[in-house]
Amino acid sequence: MSYQIAVLAGDGIGPEVMAEARKVLSAVEARFSLDIEYSEYDVGGAAIDNHGCPLPEATLKGCEAADAILFGSVGGPKWEHLPPNDQPERGALLPLRGHFELFCNIRPAKLHSGLEHMSPLRSDISSQGFDVLCVRELTGGIYFGKPKGRQGEGEEEEAFDTMRYSRKEIRRIAKIAFEAAQGRRKKVTSVDKANVLACSVLWREVVEEVAKDFPDVELEHIYIDNATMQLLRRPFDFDVMLCSNLFGDIISDEIAMLTGSMGLLSSVSLNSDGFGLYEPAGGSAPDIAGQGIANPVAQILSAALLLRHSLKLEAAATAIETAVAQALGDGYLTGELLPASERANAKSTSEMGDYIAQAV
Amino acid sequence: MSYQIAVLAGDGIGPEVMAEARKVLSAVEARFSLDIEYSEYDVGGAAIDNHGCPLPEATLKGCEAADAILFGSVGGPKWEHLPPNDQPERGALLPLRGHFELFCNIRPAKLHSGLEHMSPLRSDISSQGFDVLCVRELTGGIYFGKPKGRQGEGEEEEAFDTMRYSRKEIRRIAKIAFEAAQGRRKKVTSVDKANVLACSVLWREVVEEVAKDFPDVELEHIYIDNATMQLLRRPFDFDVMLCSNLFGDIISDEIAMLTGSMGLLSSVSLNSDGFGLYEPAGGSAPDIAGQGIANPVAQILSAALLLRHSLKLEAAATAIETAVAQALGDGYLTGELLPASERANAKSTSEMGDYIAQAV
Ligand SMILES: CC(C)[C@H](C(=O)O)[C@@H](O)C(=O)O
Ligand SMILES: CC(C)[C@H](C(=O)O)[C@@H](O)C(=O)O
């Protein structure tokens, strides 16, 4: 069996960390005698520079031909002056999500034991640990709802966006959240703003319906404003958080920051055929790009998730995750995860990749 | 000169903390020889029980006749089964905001010195303190935008909400943020999602225009997802945060929780005539209602803000704030602000009110 992966490294630290993920994938291929082919395509700022647009036709075609997309990160100061529609993040990520109908975004955020001090939370809170999975709807809501635009003139000119959700859209993402909860601590917290939004009222209705098929899973509803607060006080009380597109954008970033170690977190965006886009949760970090100090773990773990979810290579995925756990357990860490006094022991991007590839 | 205040105590701890605010107002009246008349009206759950709706006509008329509204809090488990539109929070607060065009919501969140341990943030972050003012647009955006509703049938049935902002609406709230910043640390952080929302693109444009009239104020833009994160890492870097209705709902709650002492925070909602609604930032806290342990400080400080902003009684407002600062400085605190080991020294709701009234 042979597999095709479209590799979209992108901007900033993207290419550096992608190189390490490739190293680890090679090690996995050797160990499990896999036949994986990689095709690299420009995306984001790099694509703007080389082809004039953040998601060239060739890149899209390449992704269509592949079994999954391994994505790095896009964006940087160089392209920030462009109109929003043409910028790397929006111009690449949103069309990719829309084109492949990647409606399901999954972002785990777990406080790694030994790294509790990285969390910005008070030590008596972070010492209790937490392990939250954000399940975010990714192709609906106010991101894609029509109409969206401007009308009128002078001071009366107004802009408008439409938040829109159908029962069908809500049901398919809710199911995924409940299924995920069954394999975890059996609790779903559905985040909405049902005291203001018509979409949230429908959201609640459908989520309640779906819950009936999962009697073993506890369901609670929480308003987005309250969710943002409760995560600060008692993150350990949450298991799976089910969110619409906009609220999931906020919650998944909040929980990522609560771990304090974004360089370890990756994210999966899937469609209903199991085709997916796999990327680190952090951004392109232009400030540290090119210095060989970026943490490649999130990108490496993205590769593991790709093997698991799109290629169904569970053993290979686990091998990578075990190797990563070993590296972290051995105190093999990049600088941002170390207290200032221990930075001298920081490992470089490529040292991390070598070590993890070796461990595989 | 005589003044009229409409008093809407509401549900849960509302009536208890309102009683203390009234005590303190009486003390201020005596000291400054003021002539303030109070008219009490039902609102929220109490109004549903007594009149069948959360904002009865009599309450609205009473507010119209007054110079300002002193609001307690509304809501509780008793009314949670009602359809969203009829629930106390939504059915009272949103119509009041709309009816009086209270477009400007101001919520200060400051870490009080001596209470840093209350913050859920890591001590090396909270020890640096922070003082953030959230200026939130309150009568536009996705809260009030039309159309809002449902259409279609079966699994295709969908709900929709419209986010809508005009230049005029953005300009008037932006001006207030910049004016506020001039009296503070001269920095405005405008929160948006301009990489996705048409409303946010217009928001940015107008905020940039307004900024030209305030050359002494620094302006930065931040995406809502990133704002939620950066507040956790470096809250001290923010001064005034300028937000649309929905994003302000989230940010103002997040910064309130970051102080860890919601019982000290109040909020002002103003229209362009200086008419306003003043309320504590916390909710009706039904779990502790009736026990005499709720912190009345936020309600008392709401009264001070009312005196300042709507009645233009600066000296009287300052007298209350000084008295509150004295109480807190003397370690005169309700239980939730004390470490478990010192709870025996906790002051009751009425002891707090007495002490502050006395100090005035
Ligand atoms: C870049 C942006 C459009 C995107 C989003 O808002 O979805 C990003 O914040 C994310 O979460 O992947
Ligand atoms: C009760 C609710 C409608 C309200 C809002 O979302 O504005 C509340 O959360 C607030 O912030 O005052």
PDB file of C-alpha atoms in Angstrom, chain A residues 54-240:
ATOM      1  CA  PRO A  54      -1.719  32.422  -1.084  1.00  0.00           C
ATOM      2  CA  LEU A  55      -3.348  29.254  -2.427  1.00  0.00           C
ATOM      3  CA  PRO A  56      -2.262  28.633  -6.038  1.00  0.00           C
ATOM      4  CA  GLU A  57      -4.228  26.269  -8.255  1.00  0.00           C
ATOM      5  CA  ALA A  58      -1.284  23.829  -8.349  1.00  0.00           C
ATOM      6  CA  THR A  59      -1.306  23.590  -4.560  1.00  0.00           C
ATOM      7  CA  LEU A  60      -5.027  22.892  -4.477  1.00  0.00           C
ATOM      8  CA  LYS A  61      -4.694  20.254  -7.231  1.00  0.00           C
ATOM      9  CA  GLY A  62      -1.784  18.664  -5.365  1.00  0.00           C
ATOM     10  CA  CYS A  63      -3.872  18.449  -2.216  1.00  0.00           C
ATOM     11  CA  GLU A  64      -6.751  16.909  -4.149  1.00  0.00           C
ATOM     12  CA  ALA A  65      -4.425  14.180  -5.405  1.00  0.00           C
ATOM     13  CA  ALA A  66      -3.133  13.402  -1.902  1.00  0.00           C
ATOM     14  CA  ASP A  67      -4.479  11.307   0.973  1.00  0.00           C
ATOM     15  CA  ALA A  68      -3.918  14.099   3.472  1.00  0.00           C
ATOM     16  CA  ILE A  69      -2.324  17.512   3.920  1.00  0.00           C
ATOM     17  CA  LEU A  70       0.555  18.130   6.295  1.00  0.00           C
ATOM     18  CA  PHE A  71       0.443  21.871   6.896  1.00  0.00           C
ATOM     19  CA  GLY A  72       3.111  24.044   8.513  1.00  0.00           C
ATOM     20  CA  SER A  73       2.058  27.603   9.242  1.00  0.00           C
ATOM     21  CA  VAL A  74       1.478  30.755   7.242  1.00  0.00           C
ATOM     22  CA  GLY A  75       1.726  34.514   7.625  1.00  0.00           C
ATOM     23  CA  GLY A  76       4.189  37.150   8.722  1.00  0.00           C
ATOM     24  CA  PRO A  77       4.797  40.905   8.803  1.00  0.00           C
ATOM     25  CA  LYS A  78       5.799  40.939   5.142  1.00  0.00           C
ATOM     26  CA  TRP A  79       2.199  40.301   4.029  1.00  0.00           C
ATOM     27  CA  GLU A  80       0.320  42.161   6.748  1.00  0.00           C
ATOM     28  CA  HIS A  81      -0.283  45.249   4.599  1.00  0.00           C
ATOM     29  CA  LEU A  82      -2.329  43.211   2.105  1.00  0.00           C
ATOM     30  CA  PRO A  83      -6.128  43.425   2.135  1.00  0.00           C
ATOM     31  CA  PRO A  84      -7.522  40.808   4.573  1.00  0.00           C
ATOM     32  CA  ASN A  85      -8.831  38.573   1.775  1.00  0.00           C
ATOM     33  CA  ASP A  86      -5.379  38.272   0.224  1.00  0.00           C
ATOM     34  CA  GLN A  87      -3.425  37.656   3.398  1.00  0.00           C
ATOM     35  CA  PRO A  88      -1.721  34.292   3.893  1.00  0.00           C
ATOM     36  CA  GLU A  89      -3.820  32.985   6.839  1.00  0.00           C
ATOM     37  CA  ARG A  90      -7.206  33.906   5.539  1.00  0.00           C
ATOM     38  CA  GLY A  91      -6.370  33.393   1.863  1.00  0.00           C
ATOM     39  CA  ALA A  92      -4.970  29.900   2.358  1.00  0.00           C
ATOM     40  CA  LEU A  93      -6.626  28.330   5.389  1.00  0.00           C
ATOM     41  CA  LEU A  94     -10.226  29.365   4.828  1.00  0.00           C
ATOM     42  CA  PRO A  95     -10.356  28.252   1.153  1.00  0.00           C
ATOM     43  CA  LEU A  96      -8.673  24.937   2.032  1.00  0.00           C
ATOM     44  CA  ARG A  97     -11.249  24.329   4.769  1.00  0.00           C
ATOM     45  CA  GLY A  98     -14.095  25.294   2.470  1.00  0.00           C
ATOM     46  CA  HIS A  99     -12.847  23.414  -0.600  1.00  0.00           C
ATOM     47  CA  PHE A 100     -12.342  20.098   1.186  1.00  0.00           C
ATOM     48  CA  GLU A 101     -15.302  20.661   3.538  1.00  0.00           C
ATOM     49  CA  LEU A 102     -13.076  20.151   6.559  1.00  0.00           C
ATOM     50  CA  PHE A 103     -15.971  20.747   8.915  1.00  0.00           C
ATOM     51  CA  CYS A 104     -14.424  19.150  11.954  1.00  0.00           C
ATOM     52  CA  ASN A 105     -11.521  20.704  13.807  1.00  0.00           C
ATOM     53  CA  ILE A 106     -10.086  18.877  16.792  1.00  0.00           C
ATOM     54  CA  ARG A 107      -7.609  20.515  19.110  1.00  0.00           C
ATOM     55  CA  PRO A 108      -6.414  18.755  22.220  1.00  0.00           C
ATOM     56  CA  ALA A 109      -4.857  20.813  25.013  1.00  0.00           C
ATOM     57  CA  LYS A 110      -3.277  18.906  27.827  1.00  0.00           C
ATOM     58  CA  LEU A 111      -1.010  20.108  30.562  1.00  0.00           C
ATOM     59  CA  HIS A 112       1.997  17.774  30.324  1.00  0.00           C
ATOM     60  CA  SER A 113       3.157  16.523  33.665  1.00  0.00           C
ATOM     61  CA  GLY A 114       6.470  18.161  34.416  1.00  0.00           C
ATOM     62  CA  LEU A 115       5.478  21.228  32.392  1.00  0.00           C
ATOM     63  CA  GLU A 116       2.820  22.596  34.758  1.00  0.00           C
ATOM     64  CA  HIS A 117       5.026  25.606  35.455  1.00  0.00           C
ATOM     65  CA  MET A 118       4.564  26.693  31.838  1.00  0.00           C
ATOM     66  CA  SER A 119       0.867  27.359  32.378  1.00  0.00           C
ATOM     67  CA  PRO A 120       0.002  31.016  33.061  1.00  0.00           C
ATOM     68  CA  LEU A 121      -2.395  29.769  35.735  1.00  0.00           C
ATOM     69  CA  ARG A 122      -1.773  29.953  39.470  1.00  0.00           C
ATOM     70  CA  SER A 123       0.138  26.932  40.679  1.00  0.00           C
ATOM     71  CA  ASP A 124      -2.668  25.553  42.856  1.00  0.00           C
ATOM     72  CA  ILE A 125      -4.850  25.469  39.728  1.00  0.00           C
ATOM     73  CA  SER A 126      -2.277  24.194  37.234  1.00  0.00           C
ATOM     74  CA  SER A 127      -1.008  21.542  39.644  1.00  0.00           C
ATOM     75  CA  GLN A 128      -4.372  19.836  39.263  1.00  0.00           C
ATOM     76  CA  GLY A 129      -3.624  19.429  35.555  1.00  0.00           C
ATOM     77  CA  PHE A 130      -6.168  19.483  32.765  1.00  0.00           C
ATOM     78  CA  ASP A 131      -6.893  17.721  29.524  1.00  0.00           C
ATOM     79  CA  VAL A 132      -9.424  19.448  27.290  1.00  0.00           C
ATOM     80  CA  LEU A 133     -10.406  18.542  23.748  1.00  0.00           C
ATOM     81  CA  CYS A 134     -11.928  21.321  21.688  1.00  0.00           C
ATOM     82  CA  VAL A 135     -14.203  20.066  18.896  1.00  0.00           C
ATOM     83  CA  ARG A 136     -14.849  23.036  16.618  1.00  0.00           C
ATOM     84  CA  GLU A 137     -17.199  23.327  13.643  1.00  0.00           C
ATOM     85  CA  LEU A 138     -14.994  24.680  10.872  1.00  0.00           C
ATOM     86  CA  THR A 139     -16.930  25.301   7.661  1.00  0.00           C
ATOM     87  CA  GLY A 140     -20.068  27.066   8.847  1.00  0.00           C
ATOM     88  CA  GLY A 141     -21.238  29.847  11.105  1.00  0.00           C
ATOM     89  CA  ILE A 142     -20.178  33.448  10.658  1.00  0.00           C
ATOM     90  CA  TYR A 143     -16.988  32.447   8.802  1.00  0.00           C
ATOM     91  CA  PHE A 144     -18.787  31.310   5.671  1.00  0.00           C
ATOM     92  CA  GLY A 145     -22.403  32.576   6.079  1.00  0.00           C
ATOM     93  CA  LYS A 146     -23.834  34.695   3.284  1.00  0.00           C
ATOM     94  CA  PRO A 147     -24.582  37.583   2.856  1.00  0.00           C
ATOM     95  CA  LYS A 148     -21.329  39.203   3.975  1.00  0.00           C
ATOM     96  CA  GLY A 149     -20.291  42.626   2.724  1.00  0.00           C
ATOM     97  CA  ARG A 150     -20.937  46.351   2.820  1.00  0.00           C
ATOM     98  CA  GLN A 151     -23.663  48.737   1.793  1.00  0.00           C
ATOM     99  CA  GLY A 152     -24.634  52.392   2.109  1.00  0.00           C
ATOM    100  CA  GLU A 153     -22.599  55.553   2.045  1.00  0.00           C
ATOM    101  CA  GLY A 154     -20.898  58.060   4.268  1.00  0.00           C
ATOM    102  CA  GLU A 155     -21.464  57.585   7.972  1.00  0.00           C
ATOM    103  CA  GLU A 156     -24.419  55.313   7.233  1.00  0.00           C
ATOM    104  CA  GLU A 157     -22.197  52.858   5.404  1.00  0.00           C
ATOM    105  CA  GLU A 158     -22.423  49.529   7.168  1.00  0.00           C
ATOM    106  CA  ALA A 159     -20.771  46.149   7.057  1.00  0.00           C
ATOM    107  CA  PHE A 160     -22.564  42.882   7.726  1.00  0.00           C
ATOM    108  CA  ASP A 161     -21.764  39.229   8.328  1.00  0.00           C
ATOM    109  CA  THR A 162     -24.190  36.372   8.656  1.00  0.00           C
ATOM    110  CA  MET A 163     -23.961  33.601  11.212  1.00  0.00           C
ATOM    111  CA  ARG A 164     -25.835  30.608   9.879  1.00  0.00           C
ATOM    112  CA  TYR A 165     -26.194  27.004  11.033  1.00  0.00           C
ATOM    113  CA  SER A 166     -28.419  24.189   9.827  1.00  0.00           C
ATOM    114  CA  ARG A 167     -29.546  21.233  11.915  1.00  0.00           C
ATOM    115  CA  LYS A 168     -27.463  18.982   9.689  1.00  0.00           C
ATOM    116  CA  GLU A 169     -24.281  20.981  10.240  1.00  0.00           C
ATOM    117  CA  ILE A 170     -24.781  21.085  13.983  1.00  0.00           C
ATOM    118  CA  ARG A 171     -25.664  17.392  14.202  1.00  0.00           C
ATOM    119  CA  ARG A 172     -22.570  16.092  12.404  1.00  0.00           C
ATOM    120  CA  ILE A 173     -20.136  18.054  14.566  1.00  0.00           C
ATOM    121  CA  ALA A 174     -22.053  17.298  17.768  1.00  0.00           C
ATOM    122  CA  LYS A 175     -21.858  13.558  17.023  1.00  0.00           C
ATOM    123  CA  ILE A 176     -18.107  13.778  16.757  1.00  0.00           C
ATOM    124  CA  ALA A 177     -17.875  15.527  20.107  1.00  0.00           C
ATOM    125  CA  PHE A 178     -19.972  12.851  21.828  1.00  0.00           C
ATOM    126  CA  GLU A 179     -18.012  10.024  20.200  1.00  0.00           C
ATOM    127  CA  ALA A 180     -14.781  11.626  21.330  1.00  0.00           C
ATOM    128  CA  ALA A 181     -16.146  11.994  24.859  1.00  0.00           C
ATOM    129  CA  GLN A 182     -16.992   8.277  24.968  1.00  0.00           C
ATOM    130  CA  GLY A 183     -13.299   7.503  24.581  1.00  0.00           C
ATOM    131  CA  ARG A 184     -12.384  10.020  27.274  1.00  0.00           C
ATOM    132  CA  ARG A 185     -14.006  11.247  30.515  1.00  0.00           C
ATOM    133  CA  LYS A 186     -17.545  11.119  29.080  1.00  0.00           C
ATOM    134  CA  LYS A 187     -18.485  14.766  29.377  1.00  0.00           C
ATOM    135  CA  VAL A 188     -19.417  17.262  26.663  1.00  0.00           C
ATOM    136  CA  THR A 189     -19.610  20.974  27.386  1.00  0.00           C
ATOM    137  CA  SER A 190     -21.407  22.728  24.558  1.00  0.00           C
ATOM    138  CA  VAL A 191     -20.426  26.379  24.248  1.00  0.00           C
ATOM    139  CA  ASP A 192     -22.958  28.854  22.897  1.00  0.00           C
ATOM    140  CA  LYS A 193     -24.612  32.217  23.404  1.00  0.00           C
ATOM    141  CA  ALA A 194     -28.205  30.982  23.450  1.00  0.00           C
ATOM    142  CA  ASN A 195     -29.286  34.030  25.442  1.00  0.00           C
ATOM    143  CA  VAL A 196     -28.560  36.205  22.404  1.00  0.00           C
ATOM    144  CA  LEU A 197     -28.129  34.202  19.199  1.00  0.00           C
ATOM    145  CA  ALA A 198     -30.817  32.391  17.221  1.00  0.00           C
ATOM    146  CA  CYS A 199     -28.055  30.091  15.929  1.00  0.00           C
ATOM    147  CA  SER A 200     -27.186  29.125  19.488  1.00  0.00           C
ATOM    148  CA  VAL A 201     -30.790  28.305  20.326  1.00  0.00           C
ATOM    149  CA  LEU A 202     -30.907  25.869  17.407  1.00  0.00           C
ATOM    150  CA  TRP A 203     -27.434  24.640  18.379  1.00  0.00           C
ATOM    151  CA  ARG A 204     -28.685  23.750  21.875  1.00  0.00           C
ATOM    152  CA  GLU A 205     -31.768  21.993  20.514  1.00  0.00           C
ATOM    153  CA  VAL A 206     -29.801  19.782  18.138  1.00  0.00           C
ATOM    154  CA  VAL A 207     -27.060  19.046  20.672  1.00  0.00           C
ATOM    155  CA  GLU A 208     -29.759  17.911  23.114  1.00  0.00           C
ATOM    156  CA  GLU A 209     -31.168  15.604  20.440  1.00  0.00           C
ATOM    157  CA  VAL A 210     -27.766  14.099  19.678  1.00  0.00           C
ATOM    158  CA  ALA A 211     -27.125  13.625  23.406  1.00  0.00           C
ATOM    159  CA  LYS A 212     -30.048  11.197  23.572  1.00  0.00           C
ATOM    160  CA  ASP A 213     -28.014   8.723  21.510  1.00  0.00           C
ATOM    161  CA  PHE A 214     -25.149   8.923  24.003  1.00  0.00           C
ATOM    162  CA  PRO A 215     -26.759   8.224  27.368  1.00  0.00           C
ATOM    163  CA  ASP A 216     -23.356   7.431  28.878  1.00  0.00           C
ATOM    164  CA  VAL A 217     -22.071  10.948  28.159  1.00  0.00           C
ATOM    165  CA  GLU A 218     -22.927  13.890  30.415  1.00  0.00           C
ATOM    166  CA  LEU A 219     -23.918  17.077  28.593  1.00  0.00           C
ATOM    167  CA  GLU A 220     -23.738  20.627  29.921  1.00  0.00           C
ATOM    168  CA  HIS A 221     -24.295  23.948  28.178  1.00  0.00           C
ATOM    169  CA  ILE A 222     -22.281  27.052  28.905  1.00  0.00           C
ATOM    170  CA  TYR A 223     -22.316  30.570  27.501  1.00  0.00           C
ATOM    171  CA  ILE A 224     -19.152  31.608  25.687  1.00  0.00           C
ATOM    172  CA  ASP A 225     -18.485  34.484  28.090  1.00  0.00           C
ATOM    173  CA  ASN A 226     -18.808  32.205  31.085  1.00  0.00           C
ATOM    174  CA  ALA A 227     -16.731  29.471  29.404  1.00  0.00           C
ATOM    175  CA  THR A 228     -13.859  31.905  28.929  1.00  0.00           C
ATOM    176  CA  MET A 229     -14.030  32.595  32.669  1.00  0.00           C
ATOM    177  CA  GLN A 230     -14.535  29.105  34.046  1.00  0.00           C
ATOM    178  CA  LEU A 231     -11.573  27.781  32.052  1.00  0.00           C
ATOM    179  CA  LEU A 232      -9.389  30.094  34.127  1.00  0.00           C
ATOM    180  CA  ARG A 233     -10.697  28.889  37.459  1.00  0.00           C
ATOM    181  CA  ARG A 234     -11.304  25.195  36.905  1.00  0.00           C
ATOM    182  CA  PRO A 235      -9.933  23.944  33.576  1.00  0.00           C
ATOM    183  CA  PHE A 236      -9.819  20.412  35.024  1.00  0.00           C
ATOM    184  CA  ASP A 237     -13.641  20.329  35.064  1.00  0.00           C
ATOM    185  CA  PHE A 238     -13.808  20.259  31.260  1.00  0.00           C
ATOM    186  CA  ASP A 239     -13.402  17.247  29.012  1.00  0.00           C
ATOM    187  CA  VAL A 240     -14.742  17.786  25.470  1.00  0.00           C
TER     188      VAL A 240
END
